[in-house]
Amino acid sequence: MGEKLVVVGQGYVGLPLAMRAVEAGFDVVGIDVDEWRVKRLDAGQSYVEDIGDDLLAAAHDSGRYLASTDYADAETFDVCVITVPTPLREGVPDLRHIDSAGRSLAPLVRPGATVILESTTYPGTTEEYLRPLLEEGSGLCTPEDFFLGYSPERIDPGNSRWRLDNTPKVVSGIDDASLERIRAFYERIVREVVPVSSLQVAELCKLLENTFRHVNIALVNELSIFAEQLGIDVWEAIDAASTKPFGYMRFTPGPGVGGHCLPIDPSYLSWKVKRSLGHNFRFVELANDINDHMPEYVVHRLLLGLNQRSKPIRGSRVLVLGLAYKKNAGDCRESPAIEVARALCKLGAEVRAADPHVDTCLLPPEIEIVRPVERELERADAVVVLTDHDCFDYELVQRASGYVFDTRNRCRGVNVERL
């Protein structure tokens, strides 16, 4: 028998980790409270786009992977990684999933076991929140009896170049012994491990990464609004600026931000700063305001475009291309594209949407799913490109559509307006 690894949460972060660990020789138990997920996994059906059914089948065939809703299957674990969601509730970090995982795992913690948190959260969570749960429920103490650490997840759904195994992994431990144990674990999983000095540094690292993206996306989003009003092509300006080989990083505007990270993670940092220091994190709050209002701005621009063509939004047939929050992925969590589609429905538009990546079971029932064939494009009063999947035929979109509003700069032509 190999080392027993328990991965709590079998979503976009936990399932790839479980599959990679099986490949590395661990006996893996994937715990998830969602019975639908576990049934899918037991049937060999992956719901995570980066994990194919063939990879899942290979894990099952190895005899070293078990998906379960029962924490009893996690008994006698050597290493446990917690990859549960950490949403916001009314602007406040919601740690109920970490709480549930910690309380369920605590009685199973044995001397010498290792527990690692990967869920994105504010600095101090691992030591001040998770540690007491584990110690109280186990009757053990860390670092004396078991090892504890934090390692921020860096999964990028749909990214075929940077995967779990070749993306550098930041690791931390509650003490030096924990750090070395956690470092050794991840060295079996990924190519490069980056140790840092404390749990709080690792927790802040993740928030810094996503806050950096969030703020810069907000910058170009607001710039695109003003550039349009000034009559300047913001996309050409971005292309020109991108030729600078130093001191500039390319970010592009869009209909808003989505996924678990950008709409949520910077607010964890802002909440922590406000709670601990009594200060507002003004950059984060401003970026939230700009990015949160981008779906509304997209709807406003579409209203203006239809008005110029003597068409009211009520009764207009609108075809939305893309409902995921990012290209070439099926992740629709917090997707601004869905927010735009819902807003158009409320205004009385006849909304149809095309997205071959997204599981239709996860979509609002009021959005009719279609294929972006020529007849569908021709019948639409407006075609809105919200998520620029490579699978869409943009030449056909330009040729067959009467009016295209493109938020991702994939189309050209006299019938095309861009964000």
XYZ file of C-alpha atoms in Angstrom:
419
model
C 0.000 0.000 0.000
C 1.214 3.514 -0.833
C 0.754 6.653 1.186
C -2.894 7.570 1.659
C -3.886 11.013 0.441
C -7.289 12.533 1.081
C -8.410 15.442 -1.085
C -11.449 17.231 0.329
C -13.350 18.819 -2.556
C -13.413 17.304 -6.046
C -13.938 20.421 -8.130
C -11.690 22.427 -10.446
C -8.848 22.324 -7.898
C -9.330 19.066 -6.031
C -9.992 16.678 -8.913
C -6.833 17.577 -10.911
C -4.815 17.225 -7.701
C -6.353 13.810 -7.019
C -5.628 12.580 -10.547
C -2.041 13.814 -10.463
C -1.496 12.200 -7.063
C -2.721 8.843 -8.377
C -0.159 9.151 -11.181
C 2.491 9.902 -8.530
C 1.682 6.679 -6.678
C -0.584 7.817 -3.844
C -3.688 5.953 -2.751
C -6.238 8.758 -3.094
C -9.655 9.283 -1.546
C -11.561 12.215 -3.026
C -14.154 13.491 -0.557
C -17.008 15.639 -1.787
C -20.327 16.382 -0.086
C -22.049 16.710 -3.472
C -23.614 13.305 -4.195
C -24.126 14.217 -7.866
C -20.392 14.758 -8.272
C -19.475 11.500 -6.586
C -21.968 9.541 -8.693
C -20.498 11.093 -11.850
C -16.974 10.220 -10.735
C -17.964 6.653 -9.843
C -19.493 6.318 -13.316
C -16.225 7.483 -14.881
C -17.697 10.784 -16.054
C -15.618 13.885 -15.465
C -17.318 17.264 -15.014
C -14.003 19.142 -14.927
C -12.949 20.029 -18.442
C -9.215 19.672 -17.823
C -9.738 16.083 -16.652
C -10.821 13.755 -19.435
C -12.861 10.612 -18.901
C -9.833 8.573 -19.993
C -7.713 10.009 -17.185
C -10.477 9.314 -14.678
C -10.828 5.757 -16.011
C -7.088 5.198 -15.628
C -7.277 6.356 -12.001
C -10.139 3.928 -11.308
C -8.366 1.094 -13.119
C -5.269 1.631 -10.971
C -7.315 0.764 -7.889
C -5.851 3.806 -6.159
C -8.723 6.280 -6.469
C -11.998 6.340 -4.564
C -14.594 9.118 -4.688
C -16.799 9.306 -1.614
C -19.179 11.474 0.383
C -18.271 9.632 3.603
C -15.395 10.914 5.750
C -15.072 7.410 7.187
C -13.217 6.566 3.965
C -10.597 9.148 4.957
C -9.512 7.218 8.070
C -5.790 6.485 8.473
C -4.772 9.214 6.023
C -1.139 10.276 5.795
C -1.767 13.574 3.990
C -4.982 15.545 3.581
C -5.415 18.534 1.257
C -8.476 20.754 1.690
C -9.663 22.344 -1.560
C -13.167 23.512 -0.655
C -14.866 26.709 -1.911
C -14.488 29.968 0.027
C -17.242 32.300 -1.235
C -18.324 35.695 0.048
C -21.582 36.230 1.890
C -22.733 39.852 1.924
C -19.140 40.977 1.482
C -17.817 38.840 4.362
C -15.602 35.738 3.923
C -17.704 32.590 4.204
C -15.560 29.841 5.739
C -18.352 27.357 6.392
C -16.868 24.798 3.964
C -13.470 25.011 5.668
C -15.269 24.750 9.008
C -17.162 21.641 7.906
C -14.045 20.006 6.458
C -11.980 20.798 9.546
C -14.563 19.435 11.975
C -15.071 16.286 9.906
C -11.355 15.626 9.525
C -10.298 16.403 13.089
C -11.278 13.053 14.650
C -9.287 11.296 11.911
C -6.019 13.186 12.457
C -3.310 10.871 13.791
C 0.169 11.649 15.126
C 2.466 12.284 12.164
C -0.367 13.148 9.741
C -0.173 16.207 7.475
C -3.018 18.613 6.753
C -2.713 21.251 4.023
C -5.191 23.988 3.161
C -5.313 25.103 -0.491
C -8.559 27.091 -0.459
C -8.062 30.796 -1.125
C -8.587 32.835 2.014
C -7.341 35.770 4.084
C -3.984 35.720 5.928
C -4.350 34.022 9.296
C -7.030 31.487 8.352
C -4.858 28.378 8.563
C -3.359 29.167 11.954
C -6.191 31.088 13.611
C -9.228 29.228 12.224
C -8.339 25.777 10.887
C -5.715 24.907 13.514
C -8.069 25.198 16.530
C -10.691 23.059 14.759
C -8.194 20.284 14.117
C -6.632 20.429 17.572
C -9.936 20.468 19.448
C -11.423 17.609 17.428
C -8.325 15.415 17.483
C -6.984 16.056 20.974
C -3.588 16.579 19.331
C -1.451 19.686 18.940
C 0.457 21.076 16.022
C 3.358 21.277 15.422
C 4.104 18.788 18.215
C 1.817 15.969 17.015
C 0.848 16.636 13.393
C 1.982 18.790 10.492
C -0.001 21.761 9.173
C 0.524 24.022 6.172
C -0.920 26.201 3.460
C -0.305 26.075 -0.294
C -2.335 28.354 -2.579
C -3.931 26.671 -5.567
C -2.922 27.977 -8.991
C -5.304 26.052 -11.232
C -6.200 27.902 -14.441
C -9.132 26.065 -16.091
C -8.721 25.618 -19.826
C -5.007 26.493 -19.832
C -3.250 23.680 -21.681
C 0.203 25.253 -21.309
C 0.299 25.783 -17.532
C -1.042 22.777 -15.717
C -0.857 21.578 -12.120
C 2.348 19.633 -12.709
C 4.395 22.400 -14.376
C 3.128 25.457 -12.461
C 5.449 26.416 -9.561
C 3.831 25.577 -6.203
C 4.168 27.930 -3.243
C 4.271 26.005 0.061
C 4.380 26.935 3.729
C 4.239 25.250 7.120
C 3.387 26.178 10.673
C 7.010 25.340 11.558
C 10.142 24.148 9.767
C 9.276 20.463 10.163
C 5.826 21.025 8.659
C 7.323 23.005 5.795
C 9.743 20.202 4.964
C 6.995 17.557 5.110
C 4.716 19.627 2.845
C 7.558 20.478 0.504
C 8.389 16.773 0.128
C 4.737 15.956 -0.625
C 4.390 18.510 -3.419
C 7.781 17.624 -4.903
C 6.153 14.318 -5.842
C 3.286 16.151 -7.543
C 4.810 19.167 -9.310
C 8.103 20.074 -10.953
C 8.979 23.152 -8.905
C 8.212 23.943 -5.267
C 8.640 27.444 -3.828
C 8.871 27.453 -0.012
C 8.042 30.632 1.908
C 8.667 31.573 5.522
C 5.158 31.544 6.974
C 1.557 30.525 6.471
C 0.532 34.183 6.231
C 3.027 34.900 3.432
C 1.602 32.017 1.387
C -1.970 33.138 2.069
C -1.147 36.717 1.068
C 0.705 35.503 -2.040
C -2.500 34.081 -3.531
C -4.484 37.234 -2.810
C -1.704 39.386 -4.278
C -1.692 37.387 -7.515
C -5.410 37.781 -8.066
C -5.644 41.364 -6.815
C -2.934 42.302 -9.328
C -5.024 40.869 -12.161
C -8.259 42.341 -10.820
C -6.882 45.886 -10.565
C -5.260 45.817 -14.004
C -8.390 44.431 -15.665
C -10.369 47.227 -14.011
C -7.876 49.734 -15.412
C -8.330 48.606 -19.016
C -12.091 48.202 -18.552
C -12.464 51.812 -17.467
C -10.024 52.898 -20.166
C -12.160 51.155 -22.798
C -15.239 53.093 -21.653
C -13.481 56.450 -21.913
C -11.676 55.556 -25.153
C -15.008 54.756 -26.818
C -16.394 58.134 -25.723
C -13.234 59.847 -27.026
C -13.498 58.031 -30.354
C -10.211 56.150 -29.877
C -9.660 52.467 -30.675
C -8.559 51.071 -27.298
C -7.679 47.696 -28.810
C -5.210 49.271 -31.238
C -3.680 51.226 -28.355
C -3.322 48.023 -26.313
C -1.702 46.242 -29.266
C 0.727 49.120 -29.689
C 1.583 49.256 -25.977
C 2.170 45.483 -26.001
C 5.158 45.921 -28.306
C 7.101 47.468 -25.407
C 9.468 44.735 -24.194
C 9.765 46.034 -20.628
C 7.657 47.729 -17.965
C 4.297 46.747 -19.487
C 2.036 43.697 -19.161
C -0.884 43.167 -21.497
C -4.406 43.155 -20.066
C -7.548 43.446 -22.164
C -11.079 44.705 -21.438
C -14.130 42.497 -21.310
C -17.686 42.210 -19.994
C -16.514 41.809 -16.390
C -14.643 39.248 -14.313
C -15.728 35.799 -13.248
C -14.680 32.481 -11.814
C -14.015 31.882 -8.147
C -10.911 34.075 -7.987
C -11.246 37.608 -9.326
C -14.752 38.523 -8.152
C -14.024 37.172 -4.656
C -10.358 36.891 -3.662
C -9.446 40.617 -3.641
C -12.421 41.234 -1.356
C -10.930 38.752 1.137
C -7.850 40.953 1.274
C -9.906 44.138 1.545
C -11.981 42.610 4.366
C -8.855 41.538 6.267
C -7.264 44.995 5.977
C -10.466 46.697 7.146
C -11.002 44.261 10.029
C -7.404 44.192 11.268
C -6.178 47.709 10.487
C -9.333 49.770 10.165
C -8.389 51.014 6.693
C -10.153 50.739 3.351
C -8.226 49.013 0.567
C -9.082 51.663 -1.992
C -7.552 49.994 -5.043
C -9.576 46.825 -4.453
C -12.797 48.699 -3.768
C -12.403 50.812 -6.906
C -11.568 47.751 -9.019
C -14.640 45.972 -7.622
C -16.829 48.919 -8.549
C -15.515 49.108 -12.120
C -15.540 45.384 -12.872
C -18.899 44.788 -11.179
C -20.523 47.388 -13.448
C -19.096 46.075 -16.729
C -22.068 43.741 -17.446
C -24.367 46.743 -17.006
C -22.187 48.759 -19.390
C -22.277 45.959 -21.983
C -26.090 45.912 -21.837
C -26.140 49.717 -22.166
C -23.908 49.614 -25.266
C -26.101 46.914 -26.801
C -29.220 49.010 -26.147
C -27.591 51.945 -27.942
C -26.533 49.722 -30.840
C -30.034 48.350 -31.314
C -31.530 51.850 -31.000
C -29.291 53.064 -33.814
C -30.773 50.279 -35.915
C -34.344 51.282 -34.951
C -34.863 48.159 -32.823
C -36.063 48.187 -29.195
C -34.486 45.697 -26.822
C -37.902 44.268 -25.903
C -38.739 41.617 -28.450
C -35.312 41.698 -30.104
C -33.679 38.357 -30.724
C -30.208 38.337 -29.144
C -27.691 35.545 -29.616
C -25.004 35.408 -26.920
C -21.744 33.669 -27.794
C -20.091 32.253 -24.693
C -21.386 31.875 -21.147
C -18.241 30.716 -19.341
C -16.189 33.315 -17.516
C -13.110 32.669 -19.685
C -12.266 31.304 -23.124
C -11.882 27.601 -23.881
C -13.206 26.546 -20.463
C -16.550 25.419 -19.115
C -16.357 27.211 -15.777
C -19.361 29.527 -15.434
C -18.982 30.443 -11.747
C -19.666 34.171 -11.239
C -19.612 34.568 -15.025
C -20.364 38.112 -16.253
C -21.700 36.592 -19.484
C -24.533 34.946 -17.559
C -25.217 38.239 -15.793
C -25.487 39.992 -19.172
C -27.808 37.282 -20.532
C -30.069 37.496 -17.489
C -30.230 41.294 -17.704
C -31.252 41.082 -21.363
C -33.981 38.576 -20.474
C -35.338 40.954 -17.823
C -35.475 43.732 -20.422
C -37.655 41.566 -22.647
C -35.120 40.368 -25.184
C -35.447 36.879 -26.657
C -32.092 35.539 -25.528
C -30.404 32.508 -26.986
C -26.882 31.423 -26.093
C -24.200 29.168 -27.512
C -21.439 27.627 -25.427
C -20.312 24.068 -26.139
C -17.987 24.061 -23.122
C -20.525 24.759 -20.372
C -22.638 22.000 -18.819
C -26.219 23.078 -19.539
C -27.299 21.705 -16.143
C -25.435 24.607 -14.544
C -27.151 27.342 -16.560
C -30.242 29.422 -15.692
C -33.406 27.877 -17.185
C -34.466 31.138 -18.837
C -31.487 31.010 -21.233
C -32.183 28.882 -24.327
C -29.114 27.007 -25.564
C -28.552 26.766 -29.319
C -25.766 26.044 -31.776
C -24.238 29.091 -33.525
C -25.134 27.889 -37.013
C -25.658 30.223 -39.952
C -29.461 30.298 -39.686
C -29.298 31.186 -35.972
C -26.849 34.009 -36.685
C -28.950 35.365 -39.547
C -32.142 35.436 -37.456
C -30.545 37.347 -34.567
C -31.090 41.101 -34.288
C -27.812 41.213 -32.373
C -24.980 38.766 -31.781
C -22.944 39.477 -28.634
C -19.490 37.920 -28.230
C -19.013 37.590 -24.468
C -16.607 34.645 -24.170
C -14.254 34.188 -27.108
C -13.944 30.411 -27.318
C -11.666 29.350 -30.156
C -14.297 26.863 -31.340
C -16.564 29.648 -32.612
C -16.354 30.394 -36.352
C -15.808 34.142 -36.225
C -15.669 34.482 -40.015
C -19.156 32.967 -40.156
C -20.285 35.252 -37.321
C -19.147 38.326 -39.245
C -20.589 37.148 -42.549
C -23.992 35.903 -41.398
C -24.849 38.419 -38.660
C -26.510 41.755 -39.250
C -25.106 43.327 -36.093
C -22.297 42.080 -33.853
C -21.294 43.585 -30.525
C -17.901 42.114 -29.714
C -16.546 42.482 -26.174
C -13.433 40.390 -26.901
C -11.987 41.852 -30.129
C -12.432 38.745 -32.279
C -14.511 40.206 -35.120
C -14.034 42.865 -37.795
C -16.348 44.503 -40.322
C -18.813 47.334 -40.826
C -21.469 45.371 -38.933
C -19.227 44.984 -35.865
C -18.999 47.223 -32.809
C -16.339 46.504 -30.220
C -16.212 47.184 -26.507
